[in-house]
Tab-separated table of C-alpha atoms and ligand atoms in Angstrom:
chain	number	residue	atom	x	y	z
Y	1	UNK	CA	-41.051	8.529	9.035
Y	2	UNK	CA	-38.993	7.742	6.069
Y	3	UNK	CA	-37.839	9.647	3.561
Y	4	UNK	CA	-38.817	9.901	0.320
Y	5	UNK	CA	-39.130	11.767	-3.022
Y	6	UNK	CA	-40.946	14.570	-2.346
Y	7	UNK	CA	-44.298	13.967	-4.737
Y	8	UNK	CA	-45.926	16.850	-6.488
Y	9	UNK	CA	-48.481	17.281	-3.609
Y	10	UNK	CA	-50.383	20.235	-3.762
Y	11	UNK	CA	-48.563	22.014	-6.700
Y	12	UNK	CA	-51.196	23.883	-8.719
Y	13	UNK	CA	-54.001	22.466	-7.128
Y	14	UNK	CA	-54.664	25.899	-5.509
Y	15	UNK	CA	-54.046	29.249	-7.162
Y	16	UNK	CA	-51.048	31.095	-6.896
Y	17	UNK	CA	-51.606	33.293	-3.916
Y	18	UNK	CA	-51.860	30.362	-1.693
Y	19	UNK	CA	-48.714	28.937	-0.362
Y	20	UNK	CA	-48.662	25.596	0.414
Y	21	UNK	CA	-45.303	23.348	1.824
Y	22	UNK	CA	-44.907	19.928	2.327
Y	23	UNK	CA	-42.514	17.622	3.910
Y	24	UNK	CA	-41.930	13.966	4.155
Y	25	UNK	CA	-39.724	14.294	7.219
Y	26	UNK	CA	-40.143	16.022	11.016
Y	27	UNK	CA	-38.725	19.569	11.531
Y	28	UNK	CA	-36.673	21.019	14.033
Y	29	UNK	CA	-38.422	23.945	15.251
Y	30	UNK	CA	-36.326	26.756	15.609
Y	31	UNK	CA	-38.248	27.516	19.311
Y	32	UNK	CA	-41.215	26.100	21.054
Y	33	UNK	CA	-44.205	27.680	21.060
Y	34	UNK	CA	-46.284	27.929	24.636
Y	35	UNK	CA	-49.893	27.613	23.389
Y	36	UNK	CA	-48.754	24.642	20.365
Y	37	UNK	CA	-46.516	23.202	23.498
Y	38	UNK	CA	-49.590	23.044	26.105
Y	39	UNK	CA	-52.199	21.405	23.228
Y	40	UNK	CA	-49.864	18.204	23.295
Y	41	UNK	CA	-48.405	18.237	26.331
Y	42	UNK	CA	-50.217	15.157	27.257
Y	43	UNK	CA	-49.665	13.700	23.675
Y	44	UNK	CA	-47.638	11.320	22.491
Y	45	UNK	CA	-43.640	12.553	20.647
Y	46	UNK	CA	-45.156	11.199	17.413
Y	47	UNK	CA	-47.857	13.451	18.007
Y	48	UNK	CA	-45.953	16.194	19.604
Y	49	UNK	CA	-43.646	15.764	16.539
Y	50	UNK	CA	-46.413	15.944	13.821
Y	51	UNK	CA	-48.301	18.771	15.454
Y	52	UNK	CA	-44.981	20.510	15.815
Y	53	UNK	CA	-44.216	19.755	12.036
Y	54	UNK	CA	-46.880	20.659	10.690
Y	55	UNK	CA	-46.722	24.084	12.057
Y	56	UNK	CA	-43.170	24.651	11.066
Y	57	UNK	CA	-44.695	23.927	7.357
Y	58	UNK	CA	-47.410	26.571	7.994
Y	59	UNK	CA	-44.527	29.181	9.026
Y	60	UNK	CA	-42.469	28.720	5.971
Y	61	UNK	CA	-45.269	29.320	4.078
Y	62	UNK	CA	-46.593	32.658	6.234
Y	63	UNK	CA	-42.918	33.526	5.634
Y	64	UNK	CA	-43.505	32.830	2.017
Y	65	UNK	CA	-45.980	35.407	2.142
Y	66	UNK	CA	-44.176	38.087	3.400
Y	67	UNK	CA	-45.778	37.463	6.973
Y	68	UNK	CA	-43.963	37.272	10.603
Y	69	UNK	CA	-43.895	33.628	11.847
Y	70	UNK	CA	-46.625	33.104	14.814
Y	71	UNK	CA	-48.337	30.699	17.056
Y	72	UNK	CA	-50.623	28.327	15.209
Y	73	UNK	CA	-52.934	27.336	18.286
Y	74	UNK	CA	-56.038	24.616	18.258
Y	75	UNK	CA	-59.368	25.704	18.960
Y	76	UNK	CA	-61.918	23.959	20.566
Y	77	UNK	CA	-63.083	22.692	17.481
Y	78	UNK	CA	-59.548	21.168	16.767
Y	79	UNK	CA	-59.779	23.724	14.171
Y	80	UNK	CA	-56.014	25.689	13.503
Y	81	UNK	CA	-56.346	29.709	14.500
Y	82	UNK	CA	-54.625	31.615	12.043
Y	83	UNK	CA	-53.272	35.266	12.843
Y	84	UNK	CA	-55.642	37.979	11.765
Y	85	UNK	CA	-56.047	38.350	7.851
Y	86	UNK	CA	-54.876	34.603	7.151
Y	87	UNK	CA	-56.453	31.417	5.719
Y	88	UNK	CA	-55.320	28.556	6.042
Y	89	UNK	CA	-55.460	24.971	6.370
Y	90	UNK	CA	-53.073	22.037	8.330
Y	91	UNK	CA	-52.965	18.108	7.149
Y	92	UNK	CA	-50.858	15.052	8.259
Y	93	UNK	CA	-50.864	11.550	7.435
Y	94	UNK	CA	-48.267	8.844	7.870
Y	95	UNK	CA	-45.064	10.245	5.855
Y	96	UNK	CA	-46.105	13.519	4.876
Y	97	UNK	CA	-47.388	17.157	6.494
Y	98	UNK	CA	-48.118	19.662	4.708
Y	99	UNK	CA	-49.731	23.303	5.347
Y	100	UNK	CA	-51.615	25.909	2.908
Y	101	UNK	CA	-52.169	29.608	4.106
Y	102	UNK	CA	-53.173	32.742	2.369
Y	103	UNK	CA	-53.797	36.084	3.091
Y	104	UNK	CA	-57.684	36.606	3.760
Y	105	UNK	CA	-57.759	39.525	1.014
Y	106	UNK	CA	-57.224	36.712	-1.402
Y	107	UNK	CA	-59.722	33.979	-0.184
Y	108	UNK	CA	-62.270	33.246	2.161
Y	109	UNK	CA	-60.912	29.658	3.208
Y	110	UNK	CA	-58.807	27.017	2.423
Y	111	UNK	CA	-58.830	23.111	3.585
Y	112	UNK	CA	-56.429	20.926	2.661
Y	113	UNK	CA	-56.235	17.056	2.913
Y	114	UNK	CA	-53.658	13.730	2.508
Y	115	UNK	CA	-54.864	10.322	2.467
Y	116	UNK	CA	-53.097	7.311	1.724
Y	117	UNK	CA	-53.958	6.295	-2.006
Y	118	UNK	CA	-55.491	2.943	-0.829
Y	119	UNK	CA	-58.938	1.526	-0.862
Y	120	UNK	CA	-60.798	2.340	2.479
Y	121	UNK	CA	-61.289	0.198	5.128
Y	122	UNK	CA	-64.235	-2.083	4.256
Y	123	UNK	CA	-67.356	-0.063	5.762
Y	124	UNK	CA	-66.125	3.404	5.891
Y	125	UNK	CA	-67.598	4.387	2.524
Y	126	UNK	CA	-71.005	3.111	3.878
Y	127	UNK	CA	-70.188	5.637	6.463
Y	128	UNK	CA	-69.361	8.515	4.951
Y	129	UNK	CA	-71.248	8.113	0.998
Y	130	UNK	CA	-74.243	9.856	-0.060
Y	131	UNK	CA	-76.449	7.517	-1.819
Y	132	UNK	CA	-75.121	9.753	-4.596
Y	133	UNK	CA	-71.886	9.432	-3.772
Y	134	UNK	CA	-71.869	5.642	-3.648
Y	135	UNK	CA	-73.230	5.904	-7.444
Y	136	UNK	CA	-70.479	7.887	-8.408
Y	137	UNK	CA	-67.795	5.800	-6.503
Y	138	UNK	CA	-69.289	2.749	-8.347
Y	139	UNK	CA	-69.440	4.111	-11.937
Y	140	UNK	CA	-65.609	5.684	-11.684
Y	141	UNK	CA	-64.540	2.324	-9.950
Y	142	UNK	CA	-66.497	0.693	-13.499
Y	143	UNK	CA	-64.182	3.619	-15.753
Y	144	UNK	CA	-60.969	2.839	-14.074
Y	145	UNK	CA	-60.311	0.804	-11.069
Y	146	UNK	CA	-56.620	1.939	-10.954
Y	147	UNK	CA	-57.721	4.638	-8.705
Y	148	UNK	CA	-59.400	3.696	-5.364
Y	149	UNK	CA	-62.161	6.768	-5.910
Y	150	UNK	CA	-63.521	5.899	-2.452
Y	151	UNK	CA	-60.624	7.358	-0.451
Y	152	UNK	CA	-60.861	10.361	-3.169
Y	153	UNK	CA	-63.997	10.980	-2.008
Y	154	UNK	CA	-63.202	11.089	1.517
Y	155	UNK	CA	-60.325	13.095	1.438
Y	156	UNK	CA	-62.415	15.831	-0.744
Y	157	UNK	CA	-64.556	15.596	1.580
Y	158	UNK	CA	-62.266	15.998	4.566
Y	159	UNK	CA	-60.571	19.461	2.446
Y	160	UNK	CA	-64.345	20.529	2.261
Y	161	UNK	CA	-64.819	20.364	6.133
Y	162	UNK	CA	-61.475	21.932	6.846
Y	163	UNK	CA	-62.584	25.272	4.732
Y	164	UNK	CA	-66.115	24.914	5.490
Y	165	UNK	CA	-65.985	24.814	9.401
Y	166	UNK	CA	-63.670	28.277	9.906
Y	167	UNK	CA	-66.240	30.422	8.150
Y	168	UNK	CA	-69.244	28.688	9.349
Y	169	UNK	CA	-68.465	27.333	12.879
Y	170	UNK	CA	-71.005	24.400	12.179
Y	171	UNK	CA	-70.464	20.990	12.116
Y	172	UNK	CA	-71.611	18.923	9.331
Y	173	UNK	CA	-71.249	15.272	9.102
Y	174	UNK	CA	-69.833	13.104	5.939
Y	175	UNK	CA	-73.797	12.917	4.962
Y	176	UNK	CA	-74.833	16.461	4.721
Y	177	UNK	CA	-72.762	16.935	1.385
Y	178	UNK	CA	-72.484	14.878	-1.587
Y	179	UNK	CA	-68.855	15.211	-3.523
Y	180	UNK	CA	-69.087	14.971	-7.484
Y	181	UNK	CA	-65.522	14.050	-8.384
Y	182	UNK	CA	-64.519	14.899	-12.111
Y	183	UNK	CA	-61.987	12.580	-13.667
Y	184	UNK	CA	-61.174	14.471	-16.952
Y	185	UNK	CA	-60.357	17.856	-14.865
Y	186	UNK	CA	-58.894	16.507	-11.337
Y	187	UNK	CA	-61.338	18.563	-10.031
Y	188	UNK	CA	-64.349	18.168	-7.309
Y	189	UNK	CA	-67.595	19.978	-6.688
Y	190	UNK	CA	-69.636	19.616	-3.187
Y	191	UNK	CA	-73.644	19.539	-2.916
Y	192	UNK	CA	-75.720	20.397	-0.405
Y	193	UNK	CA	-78.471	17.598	-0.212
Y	194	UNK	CA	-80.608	20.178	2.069
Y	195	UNK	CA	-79.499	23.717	3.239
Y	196	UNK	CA	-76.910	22.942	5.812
Y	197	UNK	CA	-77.754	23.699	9.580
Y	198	UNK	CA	-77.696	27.110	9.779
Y	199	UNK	CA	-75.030	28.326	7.519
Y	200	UNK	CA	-77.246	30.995	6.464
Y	201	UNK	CA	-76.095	31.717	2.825
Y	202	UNK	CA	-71.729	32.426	4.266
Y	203	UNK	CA	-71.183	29.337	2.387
Y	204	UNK	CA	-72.765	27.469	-0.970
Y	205	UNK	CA	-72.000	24.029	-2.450
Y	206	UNK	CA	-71.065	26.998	-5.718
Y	207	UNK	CA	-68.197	27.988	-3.508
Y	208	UNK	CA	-66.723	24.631	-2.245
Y	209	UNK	CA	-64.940	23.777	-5.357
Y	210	UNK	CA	-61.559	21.768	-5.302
Y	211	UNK	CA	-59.080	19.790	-7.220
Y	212	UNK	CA	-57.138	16.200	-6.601
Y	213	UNK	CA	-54.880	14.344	-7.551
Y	214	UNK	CA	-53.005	11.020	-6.917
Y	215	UNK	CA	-49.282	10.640	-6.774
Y	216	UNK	CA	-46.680	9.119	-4.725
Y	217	UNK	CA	-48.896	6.859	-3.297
Y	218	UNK	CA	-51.270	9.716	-1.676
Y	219	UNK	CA	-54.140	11.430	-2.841
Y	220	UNK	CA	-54.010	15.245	-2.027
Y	221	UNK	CA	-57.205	17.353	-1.965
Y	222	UNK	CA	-57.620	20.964	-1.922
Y	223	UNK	CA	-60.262	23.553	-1.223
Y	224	UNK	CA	-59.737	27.520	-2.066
Y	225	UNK	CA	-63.097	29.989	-1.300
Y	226	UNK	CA	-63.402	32.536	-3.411
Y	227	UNK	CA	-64.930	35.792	-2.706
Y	228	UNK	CA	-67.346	35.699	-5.132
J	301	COA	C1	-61.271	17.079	11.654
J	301	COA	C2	-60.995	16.190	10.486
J	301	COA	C3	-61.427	16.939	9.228
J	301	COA	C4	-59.494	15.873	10.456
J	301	COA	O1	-59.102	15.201	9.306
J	301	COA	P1	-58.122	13.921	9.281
J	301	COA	O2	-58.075	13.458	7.869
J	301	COA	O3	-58.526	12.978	10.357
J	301	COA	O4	-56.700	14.399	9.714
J	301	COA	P2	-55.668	15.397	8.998
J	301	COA	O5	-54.332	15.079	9.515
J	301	COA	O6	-55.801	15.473	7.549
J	301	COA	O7	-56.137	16.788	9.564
J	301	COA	C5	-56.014	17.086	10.885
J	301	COA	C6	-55.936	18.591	10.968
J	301	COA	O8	-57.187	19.136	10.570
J	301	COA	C7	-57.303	20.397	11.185
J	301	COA	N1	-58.632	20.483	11.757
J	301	COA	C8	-59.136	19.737	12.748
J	301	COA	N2	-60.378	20.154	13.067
J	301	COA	C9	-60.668	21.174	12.240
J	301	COA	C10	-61.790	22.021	12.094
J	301	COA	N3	-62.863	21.892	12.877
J	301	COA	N4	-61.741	22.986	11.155
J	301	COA	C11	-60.655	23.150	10.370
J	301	COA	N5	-59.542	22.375	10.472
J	301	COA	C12	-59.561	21.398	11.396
J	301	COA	C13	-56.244	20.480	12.280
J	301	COA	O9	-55.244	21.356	11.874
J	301	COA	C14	-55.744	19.060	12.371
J	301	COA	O10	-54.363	18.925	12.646
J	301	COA	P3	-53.734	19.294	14.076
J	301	COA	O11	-54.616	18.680	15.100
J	301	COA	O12	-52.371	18.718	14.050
J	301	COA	O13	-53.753	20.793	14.098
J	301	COA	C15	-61.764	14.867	10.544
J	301	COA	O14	-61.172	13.990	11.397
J	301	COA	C16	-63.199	15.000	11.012
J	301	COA	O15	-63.483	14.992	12.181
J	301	COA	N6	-64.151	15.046	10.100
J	301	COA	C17	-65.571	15.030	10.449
J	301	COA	C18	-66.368	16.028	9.751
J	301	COA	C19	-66.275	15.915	8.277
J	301	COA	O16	-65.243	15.675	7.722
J	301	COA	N7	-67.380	16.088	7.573
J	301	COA	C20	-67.350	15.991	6.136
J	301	COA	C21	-68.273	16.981	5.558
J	301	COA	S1	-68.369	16.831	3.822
């Protein structure tokens, strides 16, 4: 990693009880954790260091909160397990990690995401549009093709997973939702095409509501549930 001007990232993109902190270079941690330790044992130092990093991040931010720093352990879902009464969400990509946590009084769920602001790789938006989506990718790409809207999509869509699995615990693929992305507001809204795989009604396209933005050279994404 390299450093580098720290870009806005997630500022305001989530409300102010949420904490978010990013960084564009590894952290020391001040001790090793035994559960983090054993989930990358076997894993590479990049890895090691990322997974490490990224949980330092999360810390500052419980610490932000007023909160004890704690083991961040992976479920078997890959999915981050927060201490009781927390939300929160964990994202890495090349330069940057960054984590967003809350207390649970405040918000159902958060998911938080960091893509490279490049076009995707050719086929991956074949993979992972709606027919819908692919419309919408197309007519923004027509409006201004500064921005490569494909990886927006994706990375909204990746925020929407992250706060969508935790309170559900079921897996939906890049298909099942469709992402309207709204230029004028940096803000996205996610559609059910049918009623998800048994999410009962924990969890509505109404709830999964996030903003973007590009900057630095990323595009950052952001999910907050509200309780109704
Ligand atoms: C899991 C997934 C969301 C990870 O995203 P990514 O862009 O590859 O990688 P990121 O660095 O941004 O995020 C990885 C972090 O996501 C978090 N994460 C992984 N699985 C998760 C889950 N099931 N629930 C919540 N968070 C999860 C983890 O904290 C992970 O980091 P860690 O392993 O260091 O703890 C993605 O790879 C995936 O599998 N998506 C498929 C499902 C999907 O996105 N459907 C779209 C529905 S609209």
């Amino acid at each position: 990693m390299h450093g580098m001007a720290a870009p806005s990232g997630f500022v305001n993109l989530m409300p102010e009880p949420v904490r978010a902190v990013l960084v564009t270079s590894e952290l020391e941690p001040s001790r090793l954790w035994p559960r983090e330790e054993a989930a990358v044992a076997d894993a590479t130092m990049g890895r090691q260091a990322e997974y490490r990093t990224t949980r330092e991040c999360a810390r500052v931010a419980l610490q932000d909160l007023g909160l004890p720093p704690v083991e961040i352990p992976t479920g078997e879902h890959r999915e981050p397990i927060w201490p009781d009464g927390v939300v929160g969400s964990l994202t890495h990509c090349a330069d940057l990690r960054a984590a967003a946590v809350a207390r649970e009084s405040d918000f159902r769920a958060l998911g938080i995401d960091v893509e490279p602001a490049r076009a995707l790789p050719p086929g991956v938006l074949d993979v992972i549009a709606t027919d819908d989506d692919r419309t919408m990718v197309r007519e923004l790409s027509d409006m201004d093709p500064t921005v490569p809207w494909g990886r927006v999509l994706f990375c909204a869509k990746e925020a929407i997973f992250k706060a969508w699995f935790p309170l559900t615990r079921v897996w939906i693929g890049y298909t099942s939702c469709s992402v309207r992305i709204h230029p004028e507001t940096g803000t996205f809204t996610a559609r059910f095409d049918s009623s998800p795989p048994a999410a009962g009604n924990l969890v509505s396209g109404q709830d999964l509501v996030g903003k973007w933005r590009e900057g630095g050279g990323f595009v950052f994404t952001a999910v907050h549930v509200p309780w109704r």
